[in-house]
Coordinates of C-alpha atoms in Angstrom, one line a residue:
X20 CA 0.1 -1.5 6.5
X21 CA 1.7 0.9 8.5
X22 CA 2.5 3.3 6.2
X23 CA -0.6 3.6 5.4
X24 CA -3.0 4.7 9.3
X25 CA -5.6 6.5 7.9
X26 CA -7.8 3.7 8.9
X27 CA -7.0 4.5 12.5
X28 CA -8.5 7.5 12.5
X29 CA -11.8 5.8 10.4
X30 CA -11.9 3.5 13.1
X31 CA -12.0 6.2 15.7
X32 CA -14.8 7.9 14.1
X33 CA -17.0 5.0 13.3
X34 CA -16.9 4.0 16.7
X35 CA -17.9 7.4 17.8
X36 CA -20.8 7.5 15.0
X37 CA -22.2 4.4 16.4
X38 CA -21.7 5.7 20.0
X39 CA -23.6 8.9 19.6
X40 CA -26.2 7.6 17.2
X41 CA -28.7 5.1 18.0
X42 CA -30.3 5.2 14.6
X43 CA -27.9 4.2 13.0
X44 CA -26.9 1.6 15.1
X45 CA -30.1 -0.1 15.2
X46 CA -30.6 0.4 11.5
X47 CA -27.7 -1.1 10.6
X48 CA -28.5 -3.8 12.8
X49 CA -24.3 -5.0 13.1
X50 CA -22.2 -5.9 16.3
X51 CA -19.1 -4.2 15.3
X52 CA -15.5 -5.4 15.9
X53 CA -13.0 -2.4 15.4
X54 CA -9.5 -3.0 15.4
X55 CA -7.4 0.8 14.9
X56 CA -3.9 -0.7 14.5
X57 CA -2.9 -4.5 13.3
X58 CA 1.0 -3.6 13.3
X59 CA 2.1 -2.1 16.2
X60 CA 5.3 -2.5 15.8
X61 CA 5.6 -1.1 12.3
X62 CA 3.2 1.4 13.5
X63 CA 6.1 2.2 16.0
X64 CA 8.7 3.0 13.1
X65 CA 6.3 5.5 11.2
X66 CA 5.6 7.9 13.7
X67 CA 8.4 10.3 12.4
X68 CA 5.8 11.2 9.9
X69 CA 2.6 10.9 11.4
X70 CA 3.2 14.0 13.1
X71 CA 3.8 15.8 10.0
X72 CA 1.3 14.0 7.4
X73 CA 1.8 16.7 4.7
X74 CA 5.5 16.6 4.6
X75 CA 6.8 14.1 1.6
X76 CA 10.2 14.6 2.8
X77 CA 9.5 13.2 6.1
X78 CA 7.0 10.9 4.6
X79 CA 10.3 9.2 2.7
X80 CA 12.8 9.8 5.8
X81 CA 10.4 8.2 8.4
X82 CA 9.3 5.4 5.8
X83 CA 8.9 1.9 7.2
X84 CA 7.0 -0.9 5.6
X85 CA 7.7 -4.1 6.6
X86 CA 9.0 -7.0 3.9
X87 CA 5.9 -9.0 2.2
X88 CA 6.1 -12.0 4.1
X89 CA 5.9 -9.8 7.7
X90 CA 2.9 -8.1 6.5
X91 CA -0.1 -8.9 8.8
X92 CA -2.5 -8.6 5.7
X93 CA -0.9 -11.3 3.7
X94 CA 0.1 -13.9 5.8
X95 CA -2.9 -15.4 6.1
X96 CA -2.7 -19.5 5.5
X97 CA -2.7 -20.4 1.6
X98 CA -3.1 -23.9 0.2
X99 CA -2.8 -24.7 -3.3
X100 CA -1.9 -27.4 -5.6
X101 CA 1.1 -25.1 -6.3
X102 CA 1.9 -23.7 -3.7
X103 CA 1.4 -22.6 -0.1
X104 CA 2.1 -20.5 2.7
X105 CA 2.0 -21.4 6.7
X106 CA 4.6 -18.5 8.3
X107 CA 1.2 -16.9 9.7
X108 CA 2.2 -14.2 12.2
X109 CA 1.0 -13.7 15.9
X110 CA -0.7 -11.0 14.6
X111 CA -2.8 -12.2 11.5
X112 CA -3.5 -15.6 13.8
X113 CA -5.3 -13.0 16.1
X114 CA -7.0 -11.6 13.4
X115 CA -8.2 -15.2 12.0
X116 CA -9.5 -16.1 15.6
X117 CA -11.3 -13.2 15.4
X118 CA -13.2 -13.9 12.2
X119 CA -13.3 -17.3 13.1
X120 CA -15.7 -16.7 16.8
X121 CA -17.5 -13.7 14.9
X122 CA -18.3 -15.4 10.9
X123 CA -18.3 -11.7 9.9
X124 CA -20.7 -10.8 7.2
X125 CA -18.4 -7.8 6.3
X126 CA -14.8 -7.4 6.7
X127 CA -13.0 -4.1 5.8
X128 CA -9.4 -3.5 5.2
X129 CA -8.1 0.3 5.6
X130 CA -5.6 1.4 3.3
X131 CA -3.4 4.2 1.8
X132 CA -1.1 5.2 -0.8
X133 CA 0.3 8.5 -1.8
X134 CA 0.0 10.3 -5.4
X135 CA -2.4 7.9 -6.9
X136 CA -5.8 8.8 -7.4
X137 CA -8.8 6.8 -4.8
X138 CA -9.9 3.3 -5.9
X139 CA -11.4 0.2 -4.5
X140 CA -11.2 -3.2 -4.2
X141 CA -14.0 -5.6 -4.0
X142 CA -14.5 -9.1 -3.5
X143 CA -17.7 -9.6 -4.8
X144 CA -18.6 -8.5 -8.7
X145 CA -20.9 -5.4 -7.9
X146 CA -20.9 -2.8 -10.3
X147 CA -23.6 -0.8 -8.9
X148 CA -21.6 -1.0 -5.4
X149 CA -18.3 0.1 -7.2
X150 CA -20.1 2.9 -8.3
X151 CA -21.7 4.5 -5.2
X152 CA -18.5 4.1 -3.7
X153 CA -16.5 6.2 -6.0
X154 CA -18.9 8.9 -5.9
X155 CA -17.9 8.7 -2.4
X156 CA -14.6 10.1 -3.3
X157 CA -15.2 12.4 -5.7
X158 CA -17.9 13.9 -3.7
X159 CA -14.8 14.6 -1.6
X160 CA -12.5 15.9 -4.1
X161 CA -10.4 13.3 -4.4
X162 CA -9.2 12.3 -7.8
X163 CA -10.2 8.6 -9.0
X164 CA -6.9 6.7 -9.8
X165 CA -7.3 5.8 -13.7
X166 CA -3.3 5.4 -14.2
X167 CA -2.3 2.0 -14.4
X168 CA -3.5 -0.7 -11.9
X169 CA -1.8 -1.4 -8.6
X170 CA -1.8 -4.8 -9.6
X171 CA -1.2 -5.7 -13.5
X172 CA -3.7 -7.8 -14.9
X173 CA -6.4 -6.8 -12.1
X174 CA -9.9 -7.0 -13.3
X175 CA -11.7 -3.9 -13.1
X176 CA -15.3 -4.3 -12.0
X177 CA -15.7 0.0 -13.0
X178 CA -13.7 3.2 -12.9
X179 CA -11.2 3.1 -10.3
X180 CA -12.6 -0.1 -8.6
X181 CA -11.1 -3.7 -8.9
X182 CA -12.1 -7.2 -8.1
X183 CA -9.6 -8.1 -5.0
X184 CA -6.7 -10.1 -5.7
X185 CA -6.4 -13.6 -4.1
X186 CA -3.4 -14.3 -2.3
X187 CA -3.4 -17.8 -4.9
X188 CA -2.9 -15.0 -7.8
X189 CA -0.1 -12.8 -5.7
X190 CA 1.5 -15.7 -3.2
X191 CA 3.8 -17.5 -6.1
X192 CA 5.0 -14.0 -7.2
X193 CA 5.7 -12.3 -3.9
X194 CA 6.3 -14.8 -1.7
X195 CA 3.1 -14.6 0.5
X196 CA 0.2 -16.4 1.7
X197 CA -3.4 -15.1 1.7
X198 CA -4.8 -12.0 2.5
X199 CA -8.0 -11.1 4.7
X200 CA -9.8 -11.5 1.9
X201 CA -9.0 -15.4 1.1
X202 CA -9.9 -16.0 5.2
X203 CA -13.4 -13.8 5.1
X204 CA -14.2 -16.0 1.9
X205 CA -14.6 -18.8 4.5
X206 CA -17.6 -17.4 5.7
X207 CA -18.7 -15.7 2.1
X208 CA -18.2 -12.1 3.8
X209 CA -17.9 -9.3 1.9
X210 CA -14.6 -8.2 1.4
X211 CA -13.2 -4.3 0.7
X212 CA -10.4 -2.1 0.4
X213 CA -10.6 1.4 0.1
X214 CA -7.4 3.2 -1.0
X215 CA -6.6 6.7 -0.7
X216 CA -3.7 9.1 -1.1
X217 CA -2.5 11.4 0.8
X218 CA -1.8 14.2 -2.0
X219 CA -4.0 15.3 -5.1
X220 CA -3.0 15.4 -8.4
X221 CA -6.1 16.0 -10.8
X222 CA -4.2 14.4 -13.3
X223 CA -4.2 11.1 -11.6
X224 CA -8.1 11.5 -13.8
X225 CA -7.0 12.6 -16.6
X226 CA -7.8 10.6 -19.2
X227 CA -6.6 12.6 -22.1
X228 CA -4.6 10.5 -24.8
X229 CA -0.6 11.5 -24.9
X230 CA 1.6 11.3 -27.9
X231 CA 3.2 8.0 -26.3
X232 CA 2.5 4.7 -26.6
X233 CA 1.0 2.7 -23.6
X234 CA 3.7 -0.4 -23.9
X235 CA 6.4 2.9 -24.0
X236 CA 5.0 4.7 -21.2
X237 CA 5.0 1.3 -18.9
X238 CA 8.5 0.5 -20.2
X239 CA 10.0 4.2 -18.6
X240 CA 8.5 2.7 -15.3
X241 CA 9.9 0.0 -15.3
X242 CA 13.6 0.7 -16.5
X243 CA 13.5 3.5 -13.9
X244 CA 12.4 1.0 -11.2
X245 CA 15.1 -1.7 -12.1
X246 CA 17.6 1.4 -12.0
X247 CA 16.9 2.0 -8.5
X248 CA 17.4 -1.5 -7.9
X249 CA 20.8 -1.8 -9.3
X250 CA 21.7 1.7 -7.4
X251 CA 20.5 -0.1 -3.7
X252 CA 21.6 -3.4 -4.5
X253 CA 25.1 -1.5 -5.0
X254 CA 25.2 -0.5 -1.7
X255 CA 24.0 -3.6 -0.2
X256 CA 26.7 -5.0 -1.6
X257 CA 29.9 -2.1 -0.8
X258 CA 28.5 -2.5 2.7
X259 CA 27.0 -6.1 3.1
X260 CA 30.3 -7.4 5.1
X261 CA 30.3 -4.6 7.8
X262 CA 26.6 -5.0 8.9
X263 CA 25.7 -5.8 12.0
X264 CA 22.3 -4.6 13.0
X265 CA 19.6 -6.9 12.4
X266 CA 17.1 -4.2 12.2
X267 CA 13.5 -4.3 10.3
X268 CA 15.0 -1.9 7.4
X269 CA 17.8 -4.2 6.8
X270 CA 15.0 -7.1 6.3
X271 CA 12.5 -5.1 4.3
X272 CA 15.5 -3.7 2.0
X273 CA 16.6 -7.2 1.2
X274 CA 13.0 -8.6 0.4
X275 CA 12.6 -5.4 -2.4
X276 CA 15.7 -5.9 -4.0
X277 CA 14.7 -10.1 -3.9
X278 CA 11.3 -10.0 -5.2
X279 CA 10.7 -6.4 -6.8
X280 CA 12.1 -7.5 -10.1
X281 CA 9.7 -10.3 -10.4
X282 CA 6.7 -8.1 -10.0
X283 CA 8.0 -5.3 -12.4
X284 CA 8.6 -8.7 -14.9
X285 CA 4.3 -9.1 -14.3
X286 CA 4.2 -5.8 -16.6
X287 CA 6.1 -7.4 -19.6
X288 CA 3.2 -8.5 -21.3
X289 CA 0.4 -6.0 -22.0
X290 CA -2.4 -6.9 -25.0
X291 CA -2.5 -3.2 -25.6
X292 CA 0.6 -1.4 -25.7
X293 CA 0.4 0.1 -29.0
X294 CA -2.4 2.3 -28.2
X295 CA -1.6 5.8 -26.4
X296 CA -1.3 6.0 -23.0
X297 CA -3.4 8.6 -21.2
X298 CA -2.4 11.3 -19.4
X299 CA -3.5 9.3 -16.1
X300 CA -1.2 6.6 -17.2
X301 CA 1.5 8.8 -17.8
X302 CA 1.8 10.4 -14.7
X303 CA 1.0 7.5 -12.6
X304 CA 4.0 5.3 -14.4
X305 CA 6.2 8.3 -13.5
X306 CA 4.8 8.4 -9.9
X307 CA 5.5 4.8 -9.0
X308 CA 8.5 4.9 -10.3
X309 CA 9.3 8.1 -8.1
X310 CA 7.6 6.8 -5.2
X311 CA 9.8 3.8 -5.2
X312 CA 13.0 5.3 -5.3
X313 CA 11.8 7.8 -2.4
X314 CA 10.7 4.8 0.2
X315 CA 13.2 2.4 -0.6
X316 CA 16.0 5.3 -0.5
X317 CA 14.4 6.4 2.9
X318 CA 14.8 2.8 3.9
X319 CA 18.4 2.3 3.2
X320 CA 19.4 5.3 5.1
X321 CA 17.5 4.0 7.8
X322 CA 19.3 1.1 7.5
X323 CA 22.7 2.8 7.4
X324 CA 21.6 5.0 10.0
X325 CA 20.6 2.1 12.5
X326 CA 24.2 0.9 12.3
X327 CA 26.2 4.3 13.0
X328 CA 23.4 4.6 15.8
X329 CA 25.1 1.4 17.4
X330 CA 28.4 2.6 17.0
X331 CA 29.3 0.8 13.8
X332 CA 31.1 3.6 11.5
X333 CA 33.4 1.7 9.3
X334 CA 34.7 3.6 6.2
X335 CA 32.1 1.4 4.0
X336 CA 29.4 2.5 5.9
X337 CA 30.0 6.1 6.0
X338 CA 30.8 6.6 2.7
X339 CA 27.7 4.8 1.7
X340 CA 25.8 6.4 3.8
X341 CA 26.7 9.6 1.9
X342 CA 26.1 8.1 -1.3
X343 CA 22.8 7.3 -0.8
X344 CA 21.8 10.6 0.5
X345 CA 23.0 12.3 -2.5
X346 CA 20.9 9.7 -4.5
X347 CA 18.0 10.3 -2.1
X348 CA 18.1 14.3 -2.3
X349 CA 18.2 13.9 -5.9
X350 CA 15.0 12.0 -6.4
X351 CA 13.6 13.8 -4.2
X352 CA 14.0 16.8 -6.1
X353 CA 13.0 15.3 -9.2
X354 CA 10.1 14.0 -7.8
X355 CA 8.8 17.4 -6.5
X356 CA 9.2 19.0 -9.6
X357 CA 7.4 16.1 -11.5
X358 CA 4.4 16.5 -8.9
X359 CA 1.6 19.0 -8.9
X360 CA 0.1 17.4 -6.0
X361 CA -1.6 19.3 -2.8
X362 CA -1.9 17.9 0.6
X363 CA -5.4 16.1 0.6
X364 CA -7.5 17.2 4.4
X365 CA -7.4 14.0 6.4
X366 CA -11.2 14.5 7.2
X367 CA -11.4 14.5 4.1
X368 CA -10.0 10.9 3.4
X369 CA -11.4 9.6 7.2
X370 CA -14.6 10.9 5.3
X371 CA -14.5 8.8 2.3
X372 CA -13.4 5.3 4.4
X373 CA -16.4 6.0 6.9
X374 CA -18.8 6.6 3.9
X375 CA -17.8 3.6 2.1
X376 CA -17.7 1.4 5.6
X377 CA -21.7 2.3 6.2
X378 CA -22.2 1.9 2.5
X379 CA -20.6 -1.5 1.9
X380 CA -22.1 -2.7 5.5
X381 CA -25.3 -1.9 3.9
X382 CA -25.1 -3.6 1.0
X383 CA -23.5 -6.7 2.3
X384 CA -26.7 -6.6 4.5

């Protein structure tokens, strides 16, 4: 994803590992095929922040992430009794071609996020491999994430490390196809995802039981979510006669405030909510909650923005643009006081995605 081009920078130094290390190359015995950046062109509409990777502010202000179904990782082909998906882009066709002349025995997927903890997705069931690779991050200081799951009802295979979601489990919900992970199951590759955030907050780990009630703690999450949905949807609407601008933000605006409910409804039903939610899962229902109103405010401004950048100022416009920027400067302030959270060393994360890329390709060998 292009918010998230830490792998970039992985890439970079693998390639220069393998370059300047003959050992290693020859132990591992692999032809590598490195590709830095899948998404050019969302890459393009992040680099606001990339100069300035410790700044949330310009993290939230430069924010682009494209709608679900112009993501190059899941649009992959899906066909199901139920349901399926054939919108591939140009982009994830290249990358099936790809796999397709090499029948990959490993395939690795970078990723990022922002104040959860490190974790891991694997394809396989491999406890002992789940393991090594989140001693990985905490031998780099980063907190494990042990807050509530990315996805709900994801199957944990150990601390901080999931079995991967099928793009059969996600596609209905999202409205997506498969991810890289259905296509390298063609050629029963090994499949992972390391995750990593860009600021620390040790209590990401904390597993400490709270006064509150797992079921209540989710619920806060999710009424504050659905609250930011009602806020943007309100401005979609004040100003949805006087767009113009067909621009990315407008797009990947539309497809939250479409599908975003439907996932948060995915968290409706837990087996445990009675029991006290941790201090992990605390914070980290407060921090997805914060984290959306932050991107998805940063993404309507953008949209606004893209409009009076074309000349379009109509009273609408401009008054909703200053709506929304109170809104924005508003979470944003709550959300720094809610954080304890420390700019994380990006060696320090390249670190843990090279470790786990030499690990896993070992094991999968």
């Amino acid at each position: 994803h292009p918010n998230e081009p830490i792998g970039s920078l992985t890439v970079s130094s693998l390639l220069r590992q393998l370059v300047e290390d003959a050992s290693l190359r020859e132990g591992l015995g692999y032809r590598w095929h490195l590709i830095p950046c899948v998404d050019p062109d969302g890459a393009r509409l992040n680099e606001g922040w990339y100069v300035r990777p410790s700044d949330r502010r310009a993290y939230a202000e430069h924010f682009y992430r494209p709608a679900e179904a112009d993501q190059v990782e899941w649009t992959f082909p899906l066909t199901g009794e139920d349901y399926f998906f054939d919108r591939t882009l140009p982009e994830t066709e290249a990358l099936m071609r790809l796999m397709d002349e090499v029948r990959p025995t490993f395939v690795y997927s970078l990723h990022n996020g922002e104040l959860q903890g490190a974790f891991y997705y694997l394809s396989k069931d491999d406890p002992a491999l789940a393991a090594r690779l989140t001693a990985i991050a905490t031998a780099q200081g980063l907190p494990l994430h042990m807050g509530p799951p990315e996805v709900p009802g994801a199957v944990p295979i150990g601390p901080a490390a999931y079995r991967t979601p099928r793009g059969a489990e996600l596609g209905p919900t999202y409205g997506i196809g498969g991810g890289s992970v259905d296509y390298a199951e063609r050629f029963d590759a090994l499949h992972l995802v390391t995750e990593l955030p860009y600021w620390a907050d040790p209590r990401v780990a904390d597993e400490t039981p709270t006064g509150q009630g797992y079921g209540e703690t989710i619920q806060a999450g999710l009424a504050a979510q659905r609250a930011l949905i009602t806020e943007l949807a309100r401005s979609m609407s004040a100003v949805g006669a006087d767009l113009t601008v067909s621009s990315p933000f407008r797009r990947a605006l539309q497809d939250f405030l479409d599908n975003h409910d439907d996932f948060l409804a995915e968290w409706e039903s837990l087996p445990d909510a009675d029991r006290p939610a941790t201090v992990a899962e605390a914070v980290g229902s407060r921090q997805i909650a914060h984290s959306m109103r932050l991107r998805y405010g940063g993404t309507c401004l953008r949209l606004l923005d893209a409009e009076i950048a074309a000349g379009n100022v109509t009273p609408a416009i401009r008054a909703e643009r200053l709506r929304v920027k109170t809104l924005f400067d508003a979470w944003f302030t709550e959300a720094e006081a809610d954080a304890t959270a420390t700019p994380i060393p990006i060696r320090a994360l390249v670190a843990v995605q090279l470790g786990a890329a030499l690990l896993a390709a070992e094991s999968a060998r």
